[in-house]
Every structure is written in C-alpha cells, then in structure tokens.
XYZ file of C-alpha atoms in Angstrom:
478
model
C -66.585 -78.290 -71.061
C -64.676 -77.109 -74.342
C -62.658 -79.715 -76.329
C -59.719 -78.503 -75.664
C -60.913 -78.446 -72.163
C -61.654 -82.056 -72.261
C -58.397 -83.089 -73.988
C -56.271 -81.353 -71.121
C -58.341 -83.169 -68.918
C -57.793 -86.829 -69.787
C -54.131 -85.452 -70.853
C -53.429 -84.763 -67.552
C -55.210 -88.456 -66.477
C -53.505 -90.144 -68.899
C -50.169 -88.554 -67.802
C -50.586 -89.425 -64.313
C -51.571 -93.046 -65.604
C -48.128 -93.158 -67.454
C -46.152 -92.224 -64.627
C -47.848 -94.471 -62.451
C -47.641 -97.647 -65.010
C -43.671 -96.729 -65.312
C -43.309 -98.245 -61.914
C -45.915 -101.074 -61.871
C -43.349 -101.976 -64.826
C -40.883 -102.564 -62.532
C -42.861 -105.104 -60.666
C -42.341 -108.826 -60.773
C -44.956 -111.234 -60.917
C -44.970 -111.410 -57.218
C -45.801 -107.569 -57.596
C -48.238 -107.864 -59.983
C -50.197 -110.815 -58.372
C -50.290 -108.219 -54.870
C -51.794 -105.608 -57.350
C -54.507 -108.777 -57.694
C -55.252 -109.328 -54.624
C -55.352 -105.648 -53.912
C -58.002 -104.915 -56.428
C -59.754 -108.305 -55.224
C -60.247 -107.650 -52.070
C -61.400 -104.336 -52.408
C -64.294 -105.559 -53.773
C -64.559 -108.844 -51.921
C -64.635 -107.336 -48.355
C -67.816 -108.393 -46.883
C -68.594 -104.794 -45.834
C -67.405 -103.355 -49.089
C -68.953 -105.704 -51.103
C -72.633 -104.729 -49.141
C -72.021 -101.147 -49.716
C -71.239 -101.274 -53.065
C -73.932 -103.651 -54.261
C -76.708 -101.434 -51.990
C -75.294 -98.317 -53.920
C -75.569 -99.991 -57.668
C -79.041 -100.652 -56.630
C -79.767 -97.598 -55.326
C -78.455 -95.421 -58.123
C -79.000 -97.457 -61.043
C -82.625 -98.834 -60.007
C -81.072 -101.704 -61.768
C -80.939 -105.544 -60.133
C -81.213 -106.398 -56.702
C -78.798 -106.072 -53.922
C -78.369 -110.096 -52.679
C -77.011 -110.814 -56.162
C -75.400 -108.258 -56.854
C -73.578 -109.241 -53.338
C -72.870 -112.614 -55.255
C -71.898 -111.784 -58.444
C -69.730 -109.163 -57.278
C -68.033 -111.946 -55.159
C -68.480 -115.484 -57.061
C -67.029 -113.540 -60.352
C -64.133 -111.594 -58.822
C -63.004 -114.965 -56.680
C -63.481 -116.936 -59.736
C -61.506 -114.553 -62.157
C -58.512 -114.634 -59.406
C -58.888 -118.490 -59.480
C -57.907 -117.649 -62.997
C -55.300 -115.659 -62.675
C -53.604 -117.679 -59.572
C -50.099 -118.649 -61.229
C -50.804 -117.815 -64.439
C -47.739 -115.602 -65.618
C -47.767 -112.102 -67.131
C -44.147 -110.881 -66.485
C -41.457 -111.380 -67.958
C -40.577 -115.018 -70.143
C -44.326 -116.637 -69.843
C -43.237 -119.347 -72.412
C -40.425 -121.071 -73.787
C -40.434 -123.911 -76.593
C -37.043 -124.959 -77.379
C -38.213 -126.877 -80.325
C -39.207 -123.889 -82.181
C -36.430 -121.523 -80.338
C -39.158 -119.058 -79.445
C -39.311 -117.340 -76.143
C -42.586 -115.076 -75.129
C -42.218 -112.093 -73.186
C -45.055 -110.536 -71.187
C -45.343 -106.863 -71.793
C -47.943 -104.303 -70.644
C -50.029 -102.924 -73.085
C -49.849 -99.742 -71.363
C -52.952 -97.130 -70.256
C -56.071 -99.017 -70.771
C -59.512 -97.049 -71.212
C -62.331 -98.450 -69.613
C -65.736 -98.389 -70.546
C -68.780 -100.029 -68.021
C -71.727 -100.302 -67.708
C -74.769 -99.518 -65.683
C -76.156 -103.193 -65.248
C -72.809 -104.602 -63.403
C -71.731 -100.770 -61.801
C -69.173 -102.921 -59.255
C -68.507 -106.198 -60.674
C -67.511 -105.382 -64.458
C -64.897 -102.268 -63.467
C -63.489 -104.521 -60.921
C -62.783 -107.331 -63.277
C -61.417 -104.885 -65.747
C -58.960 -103.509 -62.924
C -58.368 -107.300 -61.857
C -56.777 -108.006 -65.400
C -55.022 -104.788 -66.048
C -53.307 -104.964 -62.902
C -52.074 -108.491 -63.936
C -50.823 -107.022 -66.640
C -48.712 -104.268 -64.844
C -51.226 -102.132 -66.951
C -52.671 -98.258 -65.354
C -56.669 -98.266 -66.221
C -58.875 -95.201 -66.121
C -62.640 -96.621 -66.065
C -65.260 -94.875 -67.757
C -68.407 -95.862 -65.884
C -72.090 -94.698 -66.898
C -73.515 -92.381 -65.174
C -76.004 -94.424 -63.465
C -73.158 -96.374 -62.374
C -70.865 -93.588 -61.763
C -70.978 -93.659 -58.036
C -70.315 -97.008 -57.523
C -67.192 -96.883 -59.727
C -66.243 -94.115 -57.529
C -66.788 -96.089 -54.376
C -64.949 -99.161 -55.573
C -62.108 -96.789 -56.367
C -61.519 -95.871 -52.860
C -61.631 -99.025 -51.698
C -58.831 -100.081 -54.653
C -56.828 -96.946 -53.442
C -56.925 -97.833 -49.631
C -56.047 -101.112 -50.790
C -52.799 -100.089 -52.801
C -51.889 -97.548 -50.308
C -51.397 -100.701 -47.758
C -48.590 -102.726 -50.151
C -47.108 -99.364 -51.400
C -48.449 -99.181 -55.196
C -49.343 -95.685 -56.653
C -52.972 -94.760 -56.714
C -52.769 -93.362 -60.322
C -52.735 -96.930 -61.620
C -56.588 -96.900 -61.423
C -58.343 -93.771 -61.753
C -61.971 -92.406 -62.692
C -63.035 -89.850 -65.310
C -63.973 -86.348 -63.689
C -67.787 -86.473 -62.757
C -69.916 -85.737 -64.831
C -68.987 -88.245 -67.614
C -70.231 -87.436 -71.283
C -69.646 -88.685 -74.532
C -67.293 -85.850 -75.263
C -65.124 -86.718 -72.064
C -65.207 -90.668 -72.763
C -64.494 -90.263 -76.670
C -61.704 -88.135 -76.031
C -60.043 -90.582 -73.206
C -60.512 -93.360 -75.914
C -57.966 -91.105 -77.973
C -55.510 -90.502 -76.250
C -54.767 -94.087 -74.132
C -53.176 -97.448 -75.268
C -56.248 -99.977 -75.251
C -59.484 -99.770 -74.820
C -62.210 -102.456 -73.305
C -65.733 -101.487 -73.447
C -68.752 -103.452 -72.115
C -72.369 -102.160 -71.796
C -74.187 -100.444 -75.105
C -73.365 -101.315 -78.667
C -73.174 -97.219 -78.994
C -70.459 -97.160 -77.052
C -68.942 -100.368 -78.476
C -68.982 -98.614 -81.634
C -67.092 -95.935 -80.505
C -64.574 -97.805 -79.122
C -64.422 -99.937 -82.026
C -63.745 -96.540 -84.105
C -62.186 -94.342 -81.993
C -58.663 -95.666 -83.976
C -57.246 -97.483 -80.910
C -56.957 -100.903 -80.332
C -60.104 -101.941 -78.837
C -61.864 -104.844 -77.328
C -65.276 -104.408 -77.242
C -68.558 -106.567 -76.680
C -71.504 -107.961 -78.763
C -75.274 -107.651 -78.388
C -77.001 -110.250 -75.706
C -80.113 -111.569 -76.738
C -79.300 -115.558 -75.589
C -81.871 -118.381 -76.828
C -82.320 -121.818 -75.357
C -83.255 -124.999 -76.719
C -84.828 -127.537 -74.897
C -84.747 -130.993 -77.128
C -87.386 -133.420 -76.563
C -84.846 -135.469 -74.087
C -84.576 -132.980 -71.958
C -84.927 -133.321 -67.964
C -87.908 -130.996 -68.210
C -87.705 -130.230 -64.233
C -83.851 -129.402 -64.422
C -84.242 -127.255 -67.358
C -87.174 -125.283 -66.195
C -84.968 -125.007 -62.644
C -81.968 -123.876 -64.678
C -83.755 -121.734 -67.046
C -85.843 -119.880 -64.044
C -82.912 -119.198 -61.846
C -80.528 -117.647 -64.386
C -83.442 -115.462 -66.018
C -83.822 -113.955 -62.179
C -80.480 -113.549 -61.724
C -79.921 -109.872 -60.058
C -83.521 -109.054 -62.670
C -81.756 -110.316 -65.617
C -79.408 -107.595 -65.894
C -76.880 -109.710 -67.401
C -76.627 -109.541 -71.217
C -76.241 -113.790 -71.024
C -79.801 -114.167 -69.449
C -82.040 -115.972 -71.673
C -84.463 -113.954 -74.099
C -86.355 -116.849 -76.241
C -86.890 -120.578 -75.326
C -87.442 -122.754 -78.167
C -89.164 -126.066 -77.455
C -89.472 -129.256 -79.174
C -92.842 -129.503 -80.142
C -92.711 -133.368 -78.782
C -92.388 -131.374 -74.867
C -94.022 -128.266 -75.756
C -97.028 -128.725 -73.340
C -95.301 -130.403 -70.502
C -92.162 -127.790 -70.688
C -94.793 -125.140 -70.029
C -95.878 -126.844 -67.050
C -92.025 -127.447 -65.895
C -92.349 -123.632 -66.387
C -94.981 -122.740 -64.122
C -93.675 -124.961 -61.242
C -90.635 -122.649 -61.305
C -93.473 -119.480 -60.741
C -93.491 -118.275 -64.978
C -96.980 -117.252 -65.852
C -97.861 -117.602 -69.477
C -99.582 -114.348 -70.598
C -102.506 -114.568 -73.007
C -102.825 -112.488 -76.300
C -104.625 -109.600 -74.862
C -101.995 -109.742 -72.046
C -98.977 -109.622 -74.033
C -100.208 -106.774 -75.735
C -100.551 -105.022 -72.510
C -96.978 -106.062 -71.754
C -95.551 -105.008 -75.153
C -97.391 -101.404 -74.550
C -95.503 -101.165 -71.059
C -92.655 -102.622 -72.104
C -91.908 -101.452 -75.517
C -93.509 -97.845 -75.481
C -93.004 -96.232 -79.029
C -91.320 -99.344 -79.918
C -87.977 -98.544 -78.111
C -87.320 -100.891 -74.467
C -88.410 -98.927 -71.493
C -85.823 -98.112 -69.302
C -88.187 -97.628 -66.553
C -89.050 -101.522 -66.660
C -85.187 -102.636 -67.259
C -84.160 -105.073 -64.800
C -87.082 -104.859 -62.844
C -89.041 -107.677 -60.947
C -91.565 -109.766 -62.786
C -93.896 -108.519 -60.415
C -93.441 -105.094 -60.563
C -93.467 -105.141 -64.527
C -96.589 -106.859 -64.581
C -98.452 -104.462 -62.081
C -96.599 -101.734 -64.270
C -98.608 -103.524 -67.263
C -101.947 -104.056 -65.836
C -101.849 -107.429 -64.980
C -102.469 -107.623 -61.959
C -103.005 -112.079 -61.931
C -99.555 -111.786 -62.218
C -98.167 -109.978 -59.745
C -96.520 -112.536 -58.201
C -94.719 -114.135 -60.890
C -91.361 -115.114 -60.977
C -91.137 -114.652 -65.211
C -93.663 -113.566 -67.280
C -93.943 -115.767 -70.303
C -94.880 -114.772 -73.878
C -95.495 -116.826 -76.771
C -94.029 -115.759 -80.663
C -93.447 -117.207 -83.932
C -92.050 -113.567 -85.603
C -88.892 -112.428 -84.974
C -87.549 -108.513 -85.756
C -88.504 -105.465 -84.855
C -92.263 -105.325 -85.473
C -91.975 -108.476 -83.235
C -90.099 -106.960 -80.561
C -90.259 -109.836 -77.785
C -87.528 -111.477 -80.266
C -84.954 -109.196 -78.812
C -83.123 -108.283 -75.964
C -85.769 -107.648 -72.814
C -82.889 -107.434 -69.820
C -85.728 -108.040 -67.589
C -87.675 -111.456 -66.428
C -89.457 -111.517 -69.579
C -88.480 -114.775 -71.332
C -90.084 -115.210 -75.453
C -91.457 -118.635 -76.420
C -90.896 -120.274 -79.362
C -92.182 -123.816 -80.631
C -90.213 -125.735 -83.356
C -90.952 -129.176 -84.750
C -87.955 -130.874 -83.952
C -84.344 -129.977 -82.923
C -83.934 -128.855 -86.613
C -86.452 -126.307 -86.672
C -85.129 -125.177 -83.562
C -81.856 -124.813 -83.985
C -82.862 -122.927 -87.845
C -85.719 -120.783 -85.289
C -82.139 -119.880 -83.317
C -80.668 -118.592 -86.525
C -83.561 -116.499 -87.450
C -83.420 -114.999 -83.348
C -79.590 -113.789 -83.819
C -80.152 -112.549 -87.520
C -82.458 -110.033 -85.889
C -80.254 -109.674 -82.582
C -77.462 -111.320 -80.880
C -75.220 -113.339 -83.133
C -71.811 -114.283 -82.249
C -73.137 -114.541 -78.043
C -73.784 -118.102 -77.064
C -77.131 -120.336 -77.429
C -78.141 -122.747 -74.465
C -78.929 -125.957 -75.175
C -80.858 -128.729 -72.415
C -81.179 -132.449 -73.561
C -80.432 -135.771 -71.704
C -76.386 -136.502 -71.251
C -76.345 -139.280 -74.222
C -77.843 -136.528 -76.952
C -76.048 -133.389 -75.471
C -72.417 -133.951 -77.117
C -73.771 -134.376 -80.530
C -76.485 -131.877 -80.456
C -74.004 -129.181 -78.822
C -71.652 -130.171 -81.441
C -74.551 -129.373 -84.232
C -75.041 -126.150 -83.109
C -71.352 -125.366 -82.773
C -70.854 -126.176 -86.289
C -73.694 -124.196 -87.575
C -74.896 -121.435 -85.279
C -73.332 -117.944 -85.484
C -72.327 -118.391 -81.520
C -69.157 -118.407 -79.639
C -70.437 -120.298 -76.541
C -72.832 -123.694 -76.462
C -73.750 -123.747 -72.988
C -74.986 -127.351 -72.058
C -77.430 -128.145 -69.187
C -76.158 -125.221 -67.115
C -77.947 -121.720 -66.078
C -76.890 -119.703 -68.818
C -76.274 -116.145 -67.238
C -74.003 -118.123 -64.946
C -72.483 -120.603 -66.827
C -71.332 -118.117 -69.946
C -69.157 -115.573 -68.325
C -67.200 -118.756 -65.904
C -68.581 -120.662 -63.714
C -66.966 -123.013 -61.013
C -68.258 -126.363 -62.924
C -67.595 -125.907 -66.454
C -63.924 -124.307 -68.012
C -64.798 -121.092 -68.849
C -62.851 -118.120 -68.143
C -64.357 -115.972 -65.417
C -65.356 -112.968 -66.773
C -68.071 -110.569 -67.420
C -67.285 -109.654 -70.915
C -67.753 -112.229 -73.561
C -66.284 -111.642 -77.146
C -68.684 -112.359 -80.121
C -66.242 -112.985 -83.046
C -67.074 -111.347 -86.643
C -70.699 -112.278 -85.962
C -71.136 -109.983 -83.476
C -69.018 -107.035 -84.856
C -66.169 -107.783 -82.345
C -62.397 -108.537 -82.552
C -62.546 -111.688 -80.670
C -64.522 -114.562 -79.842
C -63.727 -115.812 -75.922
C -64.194 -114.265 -72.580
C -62.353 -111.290 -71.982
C -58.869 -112.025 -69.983
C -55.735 -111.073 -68.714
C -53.669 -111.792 -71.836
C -56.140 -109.425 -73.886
C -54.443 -106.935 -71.819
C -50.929 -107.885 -72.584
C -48.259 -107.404 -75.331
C -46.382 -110.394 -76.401
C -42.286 -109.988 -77.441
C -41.508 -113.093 -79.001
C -37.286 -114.200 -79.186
C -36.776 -116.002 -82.769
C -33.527 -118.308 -82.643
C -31.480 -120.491 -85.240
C -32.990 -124.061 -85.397
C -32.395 -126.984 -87.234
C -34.330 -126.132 -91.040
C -37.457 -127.422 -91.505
C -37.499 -127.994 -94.956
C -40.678 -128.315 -96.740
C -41.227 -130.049 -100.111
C -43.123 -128.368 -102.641
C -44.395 -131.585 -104.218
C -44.980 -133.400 -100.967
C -47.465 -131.131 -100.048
C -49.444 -130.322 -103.205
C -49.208 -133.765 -104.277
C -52.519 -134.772 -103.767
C -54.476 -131.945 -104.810
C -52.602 -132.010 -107.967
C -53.553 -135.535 -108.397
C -56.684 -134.861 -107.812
C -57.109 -132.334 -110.494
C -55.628 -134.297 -112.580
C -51.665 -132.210 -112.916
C -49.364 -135.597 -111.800
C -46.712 -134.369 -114.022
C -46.392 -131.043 -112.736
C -42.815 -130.299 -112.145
C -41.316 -127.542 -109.129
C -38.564 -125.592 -109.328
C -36.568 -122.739 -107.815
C -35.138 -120.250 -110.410
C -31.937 -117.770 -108.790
C-alpha cells in the first residue's frame, strides 16, 4: 500500500469516525453511560467472553484461556464500577467559591494502539473510556491480536445496533496492519493511547499528537524481614502465573532480606518455584535469551513448557522457575523484563540494600512502573512510605498480588485499568492508571469573585528573614 494510499485510507476512517462522534455529542450522560454498558457487555457475555479469550490464545500463543476469561471480565466490571456515576457530560463540577464551572468535552477521534498480550481486555477498556467520553475510537491492534480485536468489534457493533448508536464510533484498521497504516492513523486523529511495545510508544509519543502512552514493565518485590513469608510466597506465585505473566505488572526480581533469605526460598517452593542451579540457568538464559534478545517463542509460556524448551527436564512441572542474580543490565539479562514465569532473585542485607538493589533494577529497566513491597501490617506504612519518597515508581503496591493489584483491584483504590502511566521516569506524560477523564477535554467558566488579595511581604516574609533582607521594602510602580 502507497502512502497516499494509506492516508486515504485512515482519511476515509477518520471521516466516518467524525461523523459518527458528531452525534454521540449529542448524547447525555444517560447516553453515554448506554454506550458503557454497550461496550461492557460485549465483552462480558459469558459466550463472548469464551470466544474471545479461546481466540487470543489461539492466535497469539500468548496466556491461557481461564484467565484470560477473568481478566477480560474482573477488569471490564471493575473499570464500569469506575465509571458508574461518574460524570463526563456536560457541567461535571461547580465551586462557587472560586466561580469556576467545568465542562466535559470530548476529545474527539481517539487512535488506539494494543497489544498482543491483552488482544480482548486492553481494546475493550480503551472503547469503555472513549465511549464515556462521547469520544469515536479506531483501535490499532497487533497483528497477533488482530483477530480478536476484530471479534470484539462485532460484538460492540451488535451491541450498539440494539440502543440505536452508529457503528462508526468504534472501528478497526483495514487488515493487514503495518507500521505505515498505524503511523499514519496516529496523524491524522485527535488523541492517541498506546499500550504494548515501547516502539510503538515512541511513535505515539512523536507522531505530534497528543498522546498517552505507557512505560516499560519490569516490576520488583521486596520482601522485608517481617514479612508473612507464606502470604507473600502465595501472593507472589499467583500473580507471576497470572494468564503466563503476560501482564507488564507481573513481578520480574524478588529482593529478599537477607534475615529471610533461606526460609523465603522455601515459602517459594511450597507455592511449586524450583530454584535453578548455575549450570541450569545458563541453559535457561540460552533458551530464553537467544542472541541476547527475549525469545518470543518462550513469551508467556508455562513454566513447564519453558523448562522442557530449556533442557530441564526436573523441572517440568514447575509452577516458576527461579533464578538467582546479583548483576543487573544487559549482560545480566534476567534483570529485565521476562513476561513469562521466570521470576530473578536478588538478596540484600537489609531493607536498605533492597530498596537501593530496586533502584539499580529500574535504572536498567522499568522506572516510573510500581515496586511491590510484603512486610507485617505495623512496618508496611512506613516502609511503603520510604519507597514512595525515594523510588522512581508511580505505584507501591502493599501485601497484594502485584499483576492484580496495580492496574485496580476490588480491595485496594486503584483505578481499574490496564494501562498504567509511568510519569517522567518512564518517558510518559502521566503518572496514574489510564481513565476516562484522560479522554476528555475540560472548558472551564471563570466568574467575578470577591479579590483575593495577596500581600507581597506576607508571603516572602520569612524567607527574607531568613536571608537576612528584613528591611526590604515592596512596591507597585504605574
């Protein structure tokens, strides 16, 4: 396809989008929450969800289907938990104080990009918060994913065809998506959102539109010496399995308190981790890491089948295969992202060390993400607090499965969502979970009030006291 071929073809997209968002405008919130529950249960249909989940699995090779069954659910009925009153049309605030209103506003055509790890769950999430918006999105998928965007689509169409909204408020690149096709949609539409490779986060991020796009995963976990060992290990075990650790909040690197180094390990092996010896984690890091680069063939693949992939065949029935490291970078390359039930372990004398070990992890890979953190209730404010304070992280997840406690999670506050902003740290424009109002404009009313007057010398009194300028006199020449 010729440039000019591909700019008439997301012209005409983008056109269709336009007209189609020029009546969603219309809508009030009462239209724009059925345009929720619309997408919602398009994806939440029992049979639906089955079908889409057993496609991503087939087509990707990525995950398994029963949790990709539950994350497409738990994450779209948490995200509409979200959204359920929350107002994105018309006056969403007023503060008669300040005499500012805030209008909602749509931000307009929205451009997509997903990934091949969540195929379902992330477009639908992305359609979810446009449509609360009173937004038209055109998703971008991979093109492992590519059929199961194209799925979900049909079931979002049937869906809007029952309450009467246009199709063309969701639509689907032209198969077969390219870079050519994708760069030129993030031209010519209002916003974009990208998830899934930094590549194409930096695209987005350059492509001259406003963008939202995602950091690097590469999550650590701490467990301090207080730590309910058993819990942790539990924790730790279940969100590194999650759907083969597709998610980019699955844990990479645990670092342990040396004071529970030994007994963590065998908290570890309860939960069905098998520590690899030397020779066997250079077998690994051959299979794993061939030519230095992450095999995609072993990407979100069982424990067991990586291992058998490896040679080692003692641990064909693990649940995580365990390595141990004290490098980190890329001639150490267990220190990065694995997206597969591979966890890194570290050892650090004392919460200090571990915390600094942390620092050294994301100044290889994965600043700005979020760090885990496991120690008894009466040490986890303060120590959470620490690492807030110091860490390059936009998340401190306490005692919680990480993979499902980061993107929302029924028992903690965050947002549901399945992209998480990494701040400056992580090359991104923002630091929480991606939402509804990041697809909004904001028109804010500015009325007479009473002045608020401020005084010059009230305010700099004390630092010019302090530097030793009492005297110093203000004042206003016409």
């Amino acid at each position: 396809m010729s440039q000019s071929r591909e700019a008439e073809v997301i012209a005409g997209l983008v056109a269709k989008a336009r007209a189609a968002q020029t009546i969603a405008d219309g809508y009030d919130q009462a239209g724009a929450d059925r345009l929720v529950a619309a997408a919602a249960w398009a994806i939440m249909e029992p049979v639906r969800n089955r079908a889409l989940a057993e496609l991503a699995v087939r087509d990707t090779g990525l995950g398994n289907v029963p949790d990709k069954i539950q994350k497409n659910h738990r994450k779209t009925l948490g995200l509409i938990r979200d959204l359920s009153g929350a107002k994105s049309v018309g006056v969403i605030a007023d503060d008669a104080a300040l005499g500012v209103t805030e209008i909602a506003r749509p931000a307009g055509v929205v451009g997509a990009i997903t990934p091949s790890t969540n195929p379902g769950a992330t477009p639908a999430n992305m359609i979810i918060n446009a449509m609360k918006g009173r937004n038209a999105i055109i998703l971008a998928p991979s093109p492992k994913g590519y059929s199961t965007a194209a799925l979900l689509l049909s079931y979002v169409h049937e869906e809007f065809d029952r309450i009467g909204a246009p199709r063309d408020l969701v639509q689907l690149l032209p198969a077969p998506v390219n870079k050519a096709l994708t760069n030129e949609l993030l031209q010519q539409v209002d916003l974009v959102v990208a998830t899934g490779s930094q590549a194409n986060i930096k695209a987005a991020y350059s492509s001259g539109t406003p963008a939202f796009g995602v950091g690097a995963g590469n999550v650590s976990v701490i467990v301090h010496r207080s730590a309910d060992l058993a819990a942790a290990a539990e924790r730790i075990v279940r969100s590194k399995t999650f759907d083969n650790a597709t998610s980019c909040s699955s844990e990479n690197s645990v670092v342990i308190e040396a004071a529970v180094y030994q007994p963590m390990f065998a908290a570890l092996a309860a939960q069905g981790c098998v520590l690899l010896s030397g020779d066997e984690k250079a077998q690994l890091q051959a299979a794993l890491f061939p030519a230095g680069k992450l095999s995609g063939d072993l990407t979100a693949k069982t424990a067991g089948d990586i291992a058998l992939a490896a040679g080692l065949a003692r641990a064909a029935n693990a649940r995580v295969l365990m390595v141990e490291e004290s490098g980190v970078g890329p001639e150490f390359p267990f220190s990065g992202e694995k997206l597969s039930p591979v966890l890194t372990v570290y050892r650090a004398d004392g919460f200090d060390a571990a915390a600094a070990q942390v620092a050294a992890i994301y100044s290889h890979q994965g600043a700005g993400h979020s760090v885990g953190l496991h120690a008894a209730p009466e040490a986890a404010d303060a120590l959470a607090l620490q690492l807030g304070l110091t860490l390059p992280v936009a998340r401190v997840i306490v005692n919680q499965a990480h993979c499902i406690a980061t993107g929302g999670s029924f028992d903690n506050g965050l947002p549901f969502s399945l992209s998480m902003g990494c701040g400056t740290w992580g090359g991104n424009s923002f630091s929480e979970n991606l939402g509804y109002r990041h697809f909004l404009n904001i028109t804010r009313i500015a009325r007479p009030i009473a002045p608020r007057n401020a005084s010059a010398d009230a305010l700099l009194s004390a630092y010019l006291a302090e530097t030793g300028r009492n005297g110093a006199a203000f004042s206003l020449k016409p």
